[in-house]
């Protein structure tokens, strides 16, 4: 009995030690970027920054937030993320519910077409021409409509809806509920895991997007996004750094270090997602597991 308890204790120590080591490996890149962002930019050039800043400084963040366009870009990114996520989840749920309905006669056809979109797309030029012909250029809706529905997310949500007990839907029909009532009063309340999972995916997608801003709305400063403004700051820092290399010994006060700028930018765009993630984390694994089980 003592041997068994000793073996169990040794196994527990080994498992917890492995998990702790894995956690350290996972957290190290983020902690390293945080340390670089909080370190003096001139001192960072020397290298050797790992988990703790060698010379504490908030100058990297001060220079980034000194950009007058940053606040407006941040608000536009928040607006895009909120509107895009809400409409995206709504349209995805409506489409997925229709495909999960067994009485839908064109169910197999639309499911097949949906799968094709996962492997084939029109490409950049046809997409650009389509958006231009739809007169979405330099409008807010160019951020929303092209990303309104994703085939991958529809399949995940459809699979979750199909895994629900048939009696749940049948009882709603017996009580006289229509399809919209069944979806919003019966199906969605019991599908919070998959909804929370896809909400996180869609929100991160909208929050991190900047290329569509560059392609379709770069002429409108009012539509500029946070990621796009930070990208311009980084490119400017890289260009200034290249021109300062020959004069680094003459002027070290205003020197630009792209590594420090990049690290500070990474922290700025990551913190909002980190604040939202804990509220959805408990649904994440459960939603993905249950939603993909029947598929």
JSON list of C-alpha atoms in Angstrom, two decimals, residues 82-292:
[
{"chain": "A", "resi": 82, "resn": "UNK", "atom": "CA", "xyz": [-18.18, 44.49, -32.20]},
{"chain": "A", "resi": 83, "resn": "UNK", "atom": "CA", "xyz": [-20.34, 44.95, -35.33]},
{"chain": "A", "resi": 84, "resn": "UNK", "atom": "CA", "xyz": [-18.51, 42.29, -37.33]},
{"chain": "A", "resi": 85, "resn": "UNK", "atom": "CA", "xyz": [-18.71, 39.75, -34.51]},
{"chain": "A", "resi": 86, "resn": "UNK", "atom": "CA", "xyz": [-22.39, 40.29, -33.73]},
{"chain": "A", "resi": 87, "resn": "UNK", "atom": "CA", "xyz": [-23.52, 40.18, -37.37]},
{"chain": "A", "resi": 88, "resn": "UNK", "atom": "CA", "xyz": [-21.15, 37.34, -38.17]},
{"chain": "A", "resi": 89, "resn": "UNK", "atom": "CA", "xyz": [-22.43, 35.15, -35.33]},
{"chain": "A", "resi": 90, "resn": "UNK", "atom": "CA", "xyz": [-26.04, 35.97, -36.22]},
{"chain": "A", "resi": 91, "resn": "UNK", "atom": "CA", "xyz": [-25.65, 35.08, -39.92]},
{"chain": "A", "resi": 92, "resn": "UNK", "atom": "CA", "xyz": [-23.59, 32.00, -39.11]},
{"chain": "A", "resi": 93, "resn": "UNK", "atom": "CA", "xyz": [-26.23, 30.75, -36.68]},
{"chain": "A", "resi": 94, "resn": "UNK", "atom": "CA", "xyz": [-29.04, 31.31, -39.20]},
{"chain": "A", "resi": 95, "resn": "UNK", "atom": "CA", "xyz": [-27.15, 29.50, -41.98]},
{"chain": "A", "resi": 96, "resn": "UNK", "atom": "CA", "xyz": [-26.05, 26.65, -39.72]},
{"chain": "A", "resi": 97, "resn": "UNK", "atom": "CA", "xyz": [-29.58, 26.13, -38.39]},
{"chain": "A", "resi": 98, "resn": "UNK", "atom": "CA", "xyz": [-30.96, 25.88, -41.91]},
{"chain": "A", "resi": 99, "resn": "UNK", "atom": "CA", "xyz": [-28.32, 23.31, -42.89]},
{"chain": "A", "resi": 100, "resn": "UNK", "atom": "CA", "xyz": [-28.98, 21.28, -39.74]},
{"chain": "A", "resi": 101, "resn": "UNK", "atom": "CA", "xyz": [-32.72, 21.03, -40.46]},
{"chain": "A", "resi": 102, "resn": "UNK", "atom": "CA", "xyz": [-33.44, 17.55, -41.81]},
{"chain": "A", "resi": 103, "resn": "UNK", "atom": "CA", "xyz": [-36.54, 18.74, -43.69]},
{"chain": "A", "resi": 104, "resn": "UNK", "atom": "CA", "xyz": [-34.51, 21.21, -45.77]},
{"chain": "A", "resi": 105, "resn": "UNK", "atom": "CA", "xyz": [-34.61, 19.59, -49.21]},
{"chain": "A", "resi": 106, "resn": "UNK", "atom": "CA", "xyz": [-31.48, 21.33, -50.57]},
{"chain": "A", "resi": 107, "resn": "UNK", "atom": "CA", "xyz": [-29.44, 20.53, -47.50]},
{"chain": "A", "resi": 108, "resn": "UNK", "atom": "CA", "xyz": [-26.89, 18.26, -49.22]},
{"chain": "A", "resi": 109, "resn": "UNK", "atom": "CA", "xyz": [-26.42, 20.71, -52.10]},
{"chain": "A", "resi": 110, "resn": "UNK", "atom": "CA", "xyz": [-25.65, 23.65, -49.85]},
{"chain": "A", "resi": 111, "resn": "UNK", "atom": "CA", "xyz": [-23.43, 21.55, -47.60]},
{"chain": "A", "resi": 112, "resn": "UNK", "atom": "CA", "xyz": [-21.41, 20.49, -50.64]},
{"chain": "A", "resi": 113, "resn": "UNK", "atom": "CA", "xyz": [-21.11, 24.07, -51.87]},
{"chain": "A", "resi": 114, "resn": "UNK", "atom": "CA", "xyz": [-20.03, 25.12, -48.39]},
{"chain": "A", "resi": 115, "resn": "UNK", "atom": "CA", "xyz": [-17.24, 22.54, -48.29]},
{"chain": "A", "resi": 116, "resn": "UNK", "atom": "CA", "xyz": [-15.97, 23.69, -51.70]},
{"chain": "A", "resi": 117, "resn": "UNK", "atom": "CA", "xyz": [-15.43, 27.19, -50.34]},
{"chain": "A", "resi": 118, "resn": "UNK", "atom": "CA", "xyz": [-12.94, 25.75, -47.83]},
{"chain": "A", "resi": 119, "resn": "UNK", "atom": "CA", "xyz": [-10.63, 24.67, -50.64]},
{"chain": "A", "resi": 120, "resn": "UNK", "atom": "CA", "xyz": [-11.33, 27.12, -53.49]},
{"chain": "A", "resi": 121, "resn": "UNK", "atom": "CA", "xyz": [-11.50, 30.92, -53.53]},
{"chain": "A", "resi": 122, "resn": "UNK", "atom": "CA", "xyz": [-11.55, 33.53, -56.24]},
{"chain": "A", "resi": 123, "resn": "UNK", "atom": "CA", "xyz": [-8.18, 35.03, -55.42]},
{"chain": "A", "resi": 124, "resn": "UNK", "atom": "CA", "xyz": [-7.09, 38.56, -54.62]},
{"chain": "A", "resi": 125, "resn": "UNK", "atom": "CA", "xyz": [-7.77, 40.26, -57.96]},
{"chain": "A", "resi": 126, "resn": "UNK", "atom": "CA", "xyz": [-11.31, 38.90, -58.51]},
{"chain": "A", "resi": 127, "resn": "UNK", "atom": "CA", "xyz": [-12.14, 39.75, -54.90]},
{"chain": "A", "resi": 128, "resn": "UNK", "atom": "CA", "xyz": [-10.85, 43.28, -55.34]},
{"chain": "A", "resi": 129, "resn": "UNK", "atom": "CA", "xyz": [-12.87, 43.75, -58.55]},
{"chain": "A", "resi": 130, "resn": "UNK", "atom": "CA", "xyz": [-16.00, 42.34, -56.87]},
{"chain": "A", "resi": 131, "resn": "UNK", "atom": "CA", "xyz": [-15.73, 44.72, -53.93]},
{"chain": "A", "resi": 132, "resn": "UNK", "atom": "CA", "xyz": [-15.09, 47.62, -56.28]},
{"chain": "A", "resi": 133, "resn": "UNK", "atom": "CA", "xyz": [-18.14, 46.76, -58.42]},
{"chain": "A", "resi": 134, "resn": "UNK", "atom": "CA", "xyz": [-20.27, 46.49, -55.28]},
{"chain": "A", "resi": 135, "resn": "UNK", "atom": "CA", "xyz": [-19.17, 50.04, -54.40]},
{"chain": "A", "resi": 136, "resn": "UNK", "atom": "CA", "xyz": [-17.81, 48.98, -51.03]},
{"chain": "A", "resi": 137, "resn": "UNK", "atom": "CA", "xyz": [-14.48, 50.74, -51.48]},
{"chain": "A", "resi": 138, "resn": "UNK", "atom": "CA", "xyz": [-13.68, 53.27, -48.73]},
{"chain": "A", "resi": 139, "resn": "UNK", "atom": "CA", "xyz": [-16.79, 52.36, -46.74]},
{"chain": "A", "resi": 140, "resn": "UNK", "atom": "CA", "xyz": [-17.16, 50.80, -43.31]},
{"chain": "A", "resi": 141, "resn": "UNK", "atom": "CA", "xyz": [-19.05, 47.82, -44.71]},
{"chain": "A", "resi": 142, "resn": "UNK", "atom": "CA", "xyz": [-16.01, 46.65, -46.64]},
{"chain": "A", "resi": 143, "resn": "UNK", "atom": "CA", "xyz": [-14.78, 45.38, -43.27]},
{"chain": "A", "resi": 144, "resn": "UNK", "atom": "CA", "xyz": [-18.02, 43.56, -42.44]},
{"chain": "A", "resi": 145, "resn": "UNK", "atom": "CA", "xyz": [-19.68, 42.05, -45.51]},
{"chain": "A", "resi": 146, "resn": "UNK", "atom": "CA", "xyz": [-16.75, 40.05, -46.99]},
{"chain": "A", "resi": 147, "resn": "UNK", "atom": "CA", "xyz": [-16.20, 38.33, -43.62]},
{"chain": "A", "resi": 148, "resn": "UNK", "atom": "CA", "xyz": [-19.85, 37.95, -42.69]},
{"chain": "A", "resi": 149, "resn": "UNK", "atom": "CA", "xyz": [-19.93, 34.16, -43.08]},
{"chain": "A", "resi": 150, "resn": "UNK", "atom": "CA", "xyz": [-17.09, 31.64, -42.94]},
{"chain": "A", "resi": 151, "resn": "UNK", "atom": "CA", "xyz": [-17.69, 28.11, -44.21]},
{"chain": "A", "resi": 152, "resn": "UNK", "atom": "CA", "xyz": [-15.49, 26.66, -41.48]},
{"chain": "A", "resi": 153, "resn": "UNK", "atom": "CA", "xyz": [-17.48, 28.29, -38.68]},
{"chain": "A", "resi": 154, "resn": "UNK", "atom": "CA", "xyz": [-20.80, 27.32, -40.27]},
{"chain": "A", "resi": 155, "resn": "UNK", "atom": "CA", "xyz": [-19.73, 23.67, -40.36]},
{"chain": "A", "resi": 156, "resn": "UNK", "atom": "CA", "xyz": [-18.71, 23.76, -36.69]},
{"chain": "A", "resi": 157, "resn": "UNK", "atom": "CA", "xyz": [-22.00, 25.35, -35.63]},
{"chain": "A", "resi": 158, "resn": "UNK", "atom": "CA", "xyz": [-24.07, 23.09, -37.88]},
{"chain": "A", "resi": 159, "resn": "UNK", "atom": "CA", "xyz": [-22.39, 20.03, -36.35]},
{"chain": "A", "resi": 160, "resn": "UNK", "atom": "CA", "xyz": [-23.23, 21.27, -32.87]},
{"chain": "A", "resi": 161, "resn": "UNK", "atom": "CA", "xyz": [-26.86, 21.90, -33.81]},
{"chain": "A", "resi": 162, "resn": "UNK", "atom": "CA", "xyz": [-27.09, 18.39, -35.27]},
{"chain": "A", "resi": 163, "resn": "UNK", "atom": "CA", "xyz": [-25.76, 16.92, -32.02]},
{"chain": "A", "resi": 164, "resn": "UNK", "atom": "CA", "xyz": [-28.68, 18.35, -30.05]},
{"chain": "A", "resi": 165, "resn": "UNK", "atom": "CA", "xyz": [-31.46, 15.89, -29.11]},
{"chain": "A", "resi": 166, "resn": "UNK", "atom": "CA", "xyz": [-34.13, 15.60, -31.78]},
{"chain": "A", "resi": 167, "resn": "UNK", "atom": "CA", "xyz": [-36.80, 15.73, -29.10]},
{"chain": "A", "resi": 168, "resn": "UNK", "atom": "CA", "xyz": [-35.77, 19.29, -28.25]},
{"chain": "A", "resi": 169, "resn": "UNK", "atom": "CA", "xyz": [-36.70, 20.54, -31.71]},
{"chain": "A", "resi": 170, "resn": "UNK", "atom": "CA", "xyz": [-39.76, 18.32, -32.00]},
{"chain": "A", "resi": 171, "resn": "UNK", "atom": "CA", "xyz": [-41.19, 19.55, -28.70]},
{"chain": "A", "resi": 172, "resn": "UNK", "atom": "CA", "xyz": [-40.79, 23.15, -29.88]},
{"chain": "A", "resi": 173, "resn": "UNK", "atom": "CA", "xyz": [-42.66, 22.34, -33.09]},
{"chain": "A", "resi": 174, "resn": "UNK", "atom": "CA", "xyz": [-45.47, 20.60, -31.14]},
{"chain": "A", "resi": 175, "resn": "UNK", "atom": "CA", "xyz": [-45.85, 23.74, -29.04]},
{"chain": "A", "resi": 176, "resn": "UNK", "atom": "CA", "xyz": [-46.33, 25.75, -32.23]},
{"chain": "A", "resi": 177, "resn": "UNK", "atom": "CA", "xyz": [-42.94, 27.46, -32.38]},
{"chain": "A", "resi": 178, "resn": "UNK", "atom": "CA", "xyz": [-41.70, 28.56, -35.78]},
{"chain": "A", "resi": 179, "resn": "UNK", "atom": "CA", "xyz": [-38.13, 28.23, -37.02]},
{"chain": "A", "resi": 180, "resn": "UNK", "atom": "CA", "xyz": [-37.04, 31.64, -35.70]},
{"chain": "A", "resi": 181, "resn": "UNK", "atom": "CA", "xyz": [-38.60, 30.99, -32.30]},
{"chain": "A", "resi": 182, "resn": "UNK", "atom": "CA", "xyz": [-36.99, 27.55, -32.18]},
{"chain": "A", "resi": 183, "resn": "UNK", "atom": "CA", "xyz": [-33.59, 28.97, -33.06]},
{"chain": "A", "resi": 184, "resn": "UNK", "atom": "CA", "xyz": [-33.57, 31.97, -30.72]},
{"chain": "A", "resi": 185, "resn": "UNK", "atom": "CA", "xyz": [-35.52, 30.52, -27.78]},
{"chain": "A", "resi": 186, "resn": "UNK", "atom": "CA", "xyz": [-34.49, 26.85, -27.83]},
{"chain": "A", "resi": 187, "resn": "UNK", "atom": "CA", "xyz": [-31.37, 26.16, -29.88]},
{"chain": "A", "resi": 188, "resn": "UNK", "atom": "CA", "xyz": [-29.20, 29.20, -29.14]},
{"chain": "A", "resi": 189, "resn": "UNK", "atom": "CA", "xyz": [-29.67, 29.15, -25.32]},
{"chain": "A", "resi": 190, "resn": "UNK", "atom": "CA", "xyz": [-28.39, 25.55, -25.20]},
{"chain": "A", "resi": 191, "resn": "UNK", "atom": "CA", "xyz": [-25.59, 26.23, -27.71]},
{"chain": "A", "resi": 192, "resn": "UNK", "atom": "CA", "xyz": [-23.60, 28.78, -25.70]},
{"chain": "A", "resi": 193, "resn": "UNK", "atom": "CA", "xyz": [-20.38, 26.71, -25.83]},
{"chain": "A", "resi": 194, "resn": "UNK", "atom": "CA", "xyz": [-20.11, 26.73, -29.61]},
{"chain": "A", "resi": 195, "resn": "UNK", "atom": "CA", "xyz": [-21.34, 30.33, -29.81]},
{"chain": "A", "resi": 196, "resn": "UNK", "atom": "CA", "xyz": [-18.67, 31.49, -27.36]},
{"chain": "A", "resi": 197, "resn": "UNK", "atom": "CA", "xyz": [-15.99, 29.55, -29.24]},
{"chain": "A", "resi": 198, "resn": "UNK", "atom": "CA", "xyz": [-16.85, 31.00, -32.63]},
{"chain": "A", "resi": 199, "resn": "UNK", "atom": "CA", "xyz": [-17.35, 34.45, -31.12]},
{"chain": "A", "resi": 200, "resn": "UNK", "atom": "CA", "xyz": [-13.74, 34.37, -29.96]},
{"chain": "A", "resi": 201, "resn": "UNK", "atom": "CA", "xyz": [-12.52, 33.26, -33.38]},
{"chain": "A", "resi": 202, "resn": "UNK", "atom": "CA", "xyz": [-14.48, 35.92, -35.25]},
{"chain": "A", "resi": 203, "resn": "UNK", "atom": "CA", "xyz": [-13.54, 38.70, -32.81]},
{"chain": "A", "resi": 204, "resn": "UNK", "atom": "CA", "xyz": [-9.83, 37.88, -33.09]},
{"chain": "A", "resi": 205, "resn": "UNK", "atom": "CA", "xyz": [-10.13, 37.78, -36.88]},
{"chain": "A", "resi": 206, "resn": "UNK", "atom": "CA", "xyz": [-11.66, 41.26, -37.03]},
{"chain": "A", "resi": 207, "resn": "UNK", "atom": "CA", "xyz": [-9.34, 42.69, -34.37]},
{"chain": "A", "resi": 208, "resn": "UNK", "atom": "CA", "xyz": [-6.17, 41.50, -36.13]},
{"chain": "A", "resi": 209, "resn": "UNK", "atom": "CA", "xyz": [-7.21, 42.44, -39.67]},
{"chain": "A", "resi": 210, "resn": "UNK", "atom": "CA", "xyz": [-5.36, 45.24, -41.41]},
{"chain": "A", "resi": 211, "resn": "UNK", "atom": "CA", "xyz": [-4.79, 44.07, -45.00]},
{"chain": "A", "resi": 212, "resn": "UNK", "atom": "CA", "xyz": [-8.35, 44.89, -46.08]},
{"chain": "A", "resi": 213, "resn": "UNK", "atom": "CA", "xyz": [-7.82, 48.39, -44.68]},
{"chain": "A", "resi": 214, "resn": "UNK", "atom": "CA", "xyz": [-4.71, 48.69, -46.85]},
{"chain": "A", "resi": 215, "resn": "UNK", "atom": "CA", "xyz": [-6.46, 47.40, -49.97]},
{"chain": "A", "resi": 216, "resn": "UNK", "atom": "CA", "xyz": [-9.93, 48.87, -49.77]},
{"chain": "A", "resi": 217, "resn": "UNK", "atom": "CA", "xyz": [-10.00, 51.83, -47.35]},
{"chain": "A", "resi": 218, "resn": "UNK", "atom": "CA", "xyz": [-6.52, 53.35, -47.20]},
{"chain": "A", "resi": 219, "resn": "UNK", "atom": "CA", "xyz": [-7.76, 56.65, -48.67]},
{"chain": "A", "resi": 220, "resn": "UNK", "atom": "CA", "xyz": [-10.15, 57.30, -45.78]},
{"chain": "A", "resi": 221, "resn": "UNK", "atom": "CA", "xyz": [-8.28, 58.19, -42.59]},
{"chain": "A", "resi": 222, "resn": "UNK", "atom": "CA", "xyz": [-11.52, 57.95, -40.61]},
{"chain": "A", "resi": 223, "resn": "UNK", "atom": "CA", "xyz": [-11.68, 54.24, -41.51]},
{"chain": "A", "resi": 224, "resn": "UNK", "atom": "CA", "xyz": [-8.11, 53.49, -40.50]},
{"chain": "A", "resi": 225, "resn": "UNK", "atom": "CA", "xyz": [-7.73, 50.57, -38.09]},
{"chain": "A", "resi": 226, "resn": "UNK", "atom": "CA", "xyz": [-5.40, 50.17, -35.13]},
{"chain": "A", "resi": 227, "resn": "UNK", "atom": "CA", "xyz": [-3.45, 47.34, -36.75]},
{"chain": "A", "resi": 228, "resn": "UNK", "atom": "CA", "xyz": [-2.94, 49.38, -39.92]},
{"chain": "A", "resi": 229, "resn": "UNK", "atom": "CA", "xyz": [-1.72, 52.44, -37.99]},
{"chain": "A", "resi": 230, "resn": "UNK", "atom": "CA", "xyz": [0.69, 50.30, -35.97]},
{"chain": "A", "resi": 231, "resn": "UNK", "atom": "CA", "xyz": [1.95, 48.72, -39.16]},
{"chain": "A", "resi": 232, "resn": "UNK", "atom": "CA", "xyz": [2.70, 52.17, -40.57]},
{"chain": "A", "resi": 233, "resn": "UNK", "atom": "CA", "xyz": [4.51, 53.10, -37.35]},
{"chain": "A", "resi": 234, "resn": "UNK", "atom": "CA", "xyz": [6.64, 49.97, -37.62]},
{"chain": "A", "resi": 235, "resn": "UNK", "atom": "CA", "xyz": [7.51, 50.61, -41.25]},
{"chain": "A", "resi": 236, "resn": "UNK", "atom": "CA", "xyz": [8.43, 54.19, -40.40]},
{"chain": "A", "resi": 237, "resn": "UNK", "atom": "CA", "xyz": [10.63, 52.96, -37.55]},
{"chain": "A", "resi": 238, "resn": "UNK", "atom": "CA", "xyz": [12.38, 50.48, -39.82]},
{"chain": "A", "resi": 239, "resn": "UNK", "atom": "CA", "xyz": [13.06, 53.18, -42.43]},
{"chain": "A", "resi": 240, "resn": "UNK", "atom": "CA", "xyz": [14.38, 55.60, -39.81]},
{"chain": "A", "resi": 241, "resn": "UNK", "atom": "CA", "xyz": [16.55, 52.88, -38.33]},
{"chain": "A", "resi": 242, "resn": "UNK", "atom": "CA", "xyz": [18.10, 52.15, -41.70]},
{"chain": "A", "resi": 243, "resn": "UNK", "atom": "CA", "xyz": [18.98, 55.81, -42.27]},
{"chain": "A", "resi": 244, "resn": "UNK", "atom": "CA", "xyz": [20.40, 56.19, -38.75]},
{"chain": "A", "resi": 245, "resn": "UNK", "atom": "CA", "xyz": [22.79, 53.26, -38.92]},
{"chain": "A", "resi": 246, "resn": "UNK", "atom": "CA", "xyz": [25.55, 55.42, -40.40]},
{"chain": "A", "resi": 247, "resn": "UNK", "atom": "CA", "xyz": [25.12, 58.08, -37.69]},
{"chain": "A", "resi": 248, "resn": "UNK", "atom": "CA", "xyz": [24.47, 55.91, -34.66]},
{"chain": "A", "resi": 249, "resn": "UNK", "atom": "CA", "xyz": [27.63, 57.10, -32.92]},
{"chain": "A", "resi": 250, "resn": "UNK", "atom": "CA", "xyz": [26.72, 60.77, -33.46]},
{"chain": "A", "resi": 251, "resn": "UNK", "atom": "CA", "xyz": [23.16, 60.71, -32.15]},
{"chain": "A", "resi": 252, "resn": "UNK", "atom": "CA", "xyz": [21.95, 58.04, -29.78]},
{"chain": "A", "resi": 253, "resn": "UNK", "atom": "CA", "xyz": [19.15, 60.04, -28.17]},
{"chain": "A", "resi": 254, "resn": "UNK", "atom": "CA", "xyz": [16.57, 59.87, -30.94]},
{"chain": "A", "resi": 255, "resn": "UNK", "atom": "CA", "xyz": [17.62, 56.52, -32.34]},
{"chain": "A", "resi": 256, "resn": "UNK", "atom": "CA", "xyz": [14.76, 54.25, -33.46]},
{"chain": "A", "resi": 257, "resn": "UNK", "atom": "CA", "xyz": [14.84, 50.56, -32.60]},
{"chain": "A", "resi": 258, "resn": "UNK", "atom": "CA", "xyz": [12.32, 48.53, -34.67]},
{"chain": "A", "resi": 259, "resn": "UNK", "atom": "CA", "xyz": [12.64, 45.61, -32.27]},
{"chain": "A", "resi": 260, "resn": "UNK", "atom": "CA", "xyz": [11.40, 47.70, -29.35]},
{"chain": "A", "resi": 261, "resn": "UNK", "atom": "CA", "xyz": [8.60, 49.22, -31.42]},
{"chain": "A", "resi": 262, "resn": "UNK", "atom": "CA", "xyz": [7.50, 45.78, -32.62]},
{"chain": "A", "resi": 263, "resn": "UNK", "atom": "CA", "xyz": [7.47, 44.42, -29.07]},
{"chain": "A", "resi": 264, "resn": "UNK", "atom": "CA", "xyz": [5.38, 47.33, -27.75]},
{"chain": "A", "resi": 265, "resn": "UNK", "atom": "CA", "xyz": [2.95, 46.98, -30.66]},
{"chain": "A", "resi": 266, "resn": "UNK", "atom": "CA", "xyz": [2.53, 43.27, -29.94]},
{"chain": "A", "resi": 267, "resn": "UNK", "atom": "CA", "xyz": [1.62, 43.98, -26.33]},
{"chain": "A", "resi": 268, "resn": "UNK", "atom": "CA", "xyz": [-0.82, 46.75, -27.30]},
{"chain": "A", "resi": 269, "resn": "UNK", "atom": "CA", "xyz": [-2.81, 44.57, -29.71]},
{"chain": "A", "resi": 270, "resn": "UNK", "atom": "CA", "xyz": [-2.68, 41.47, -27.50]},
{"chain": "A", "resi": 271, "resn": "UNK", "atom": "CA", "xyz": [-3.92, 42.92, -24.21]},
{"chain": "A", "resi": 272, "resn": "UNK", "atom": "CA", "xyz": [-7.56, 43.52, -25.35]},
{"chain": "A", "resi": 273, "resn": "UNK", "atom": "CA", "xyz": [-7.88, 39.90, -26.49]},
{"chain": "A", "resi": 274, "resn": "UNK", "atom": "CA", "xyz": [-6.32, 38.66, -23.26]},
{"chain": "A", "resi": 275, "resn": "UNK", "atom": "CA", "xyz": [-8.92, 40.62, -21.31]},
{"chain": "A", "resi": 276, "resn": "UNK", "atom": "CA", "xyz": [-11.78, 39.00, -23.24]},
{"chain": "A", "resi": 277, "resn": "UNK", "atom": "CA", "xyz": [-10.41, 35.45, -23.40]},
{"chain": "A", "resi": 278, "resn": "UNK", "atom": "CA", "xyz": [-10.90, 34.49, -19.70]},
{"chain": "A", "resi": 279, "resn": "UNK", "atom": "CA", "xyz": [-14.64, 35.09, -19.99]},
{"chain": "A", "resi": 280, "resn": "UNK", "atom": "CA", "xyz": [-14.88, 32.65, -22.93]},
{"chain": "A", "resi": 281, "resn": "UNK", "atom": "CA", "xyz": [-12.21, 30.14, -21.94]},
{"chain": "A", "resi": 282, "resn": "UNK", "atom": "CA", "xyz": [-14.53, 27.74, -20.11]},
{"chain": "A", "resi": 283, "resn": "UNK", "atom": "CA", "xyz": [-16.63, 27.39, -23.28]},
{"chain": "A", "resi": 284, "resn": "UNK", "atom": "CA", "xyz": [-13.70, 27.06, -25.67]},
{"chain": "A", "resi": 285, "resn": "UNK", "atom": "CA", "xyz": [-12.68, 23.40, -25.29]},
{"chain": "A", "resi": 286, "resn": "UNK", "atom": "CA", "xyz": [-16.21, 22.24, -24.51]},
{"chain": "A", "resi": 287, "resn": "UNK", "atom": "CA", "xyz": [-17.65, 23.95, -27.57]},
{"chain": "A", "resi": 288, "resn": "UNK", "atom": "CA", "xyz": [-15.02, 22.61, -29.97]},
{"chain": "A", "resi": 289, "resn": "UNK", "atom": "CA", "xyz": [-15.24, 19.06, -28.57]},
{"chain": "A", "resi": 290, "resn": "UNK", "atom": "CA", "xyz": [-19.01, 18.76, -28.53]},
{"chain": "A", "resi": 291, "resn": "UNK", "atom": "CA", "xyz": [-19.48, 20.62, -31.81]},
{"chain": "A", "resi": 292, "resn": "UNK", "atom": "CA", "xyz": [-17.09, 18.37, -33.72]}
]
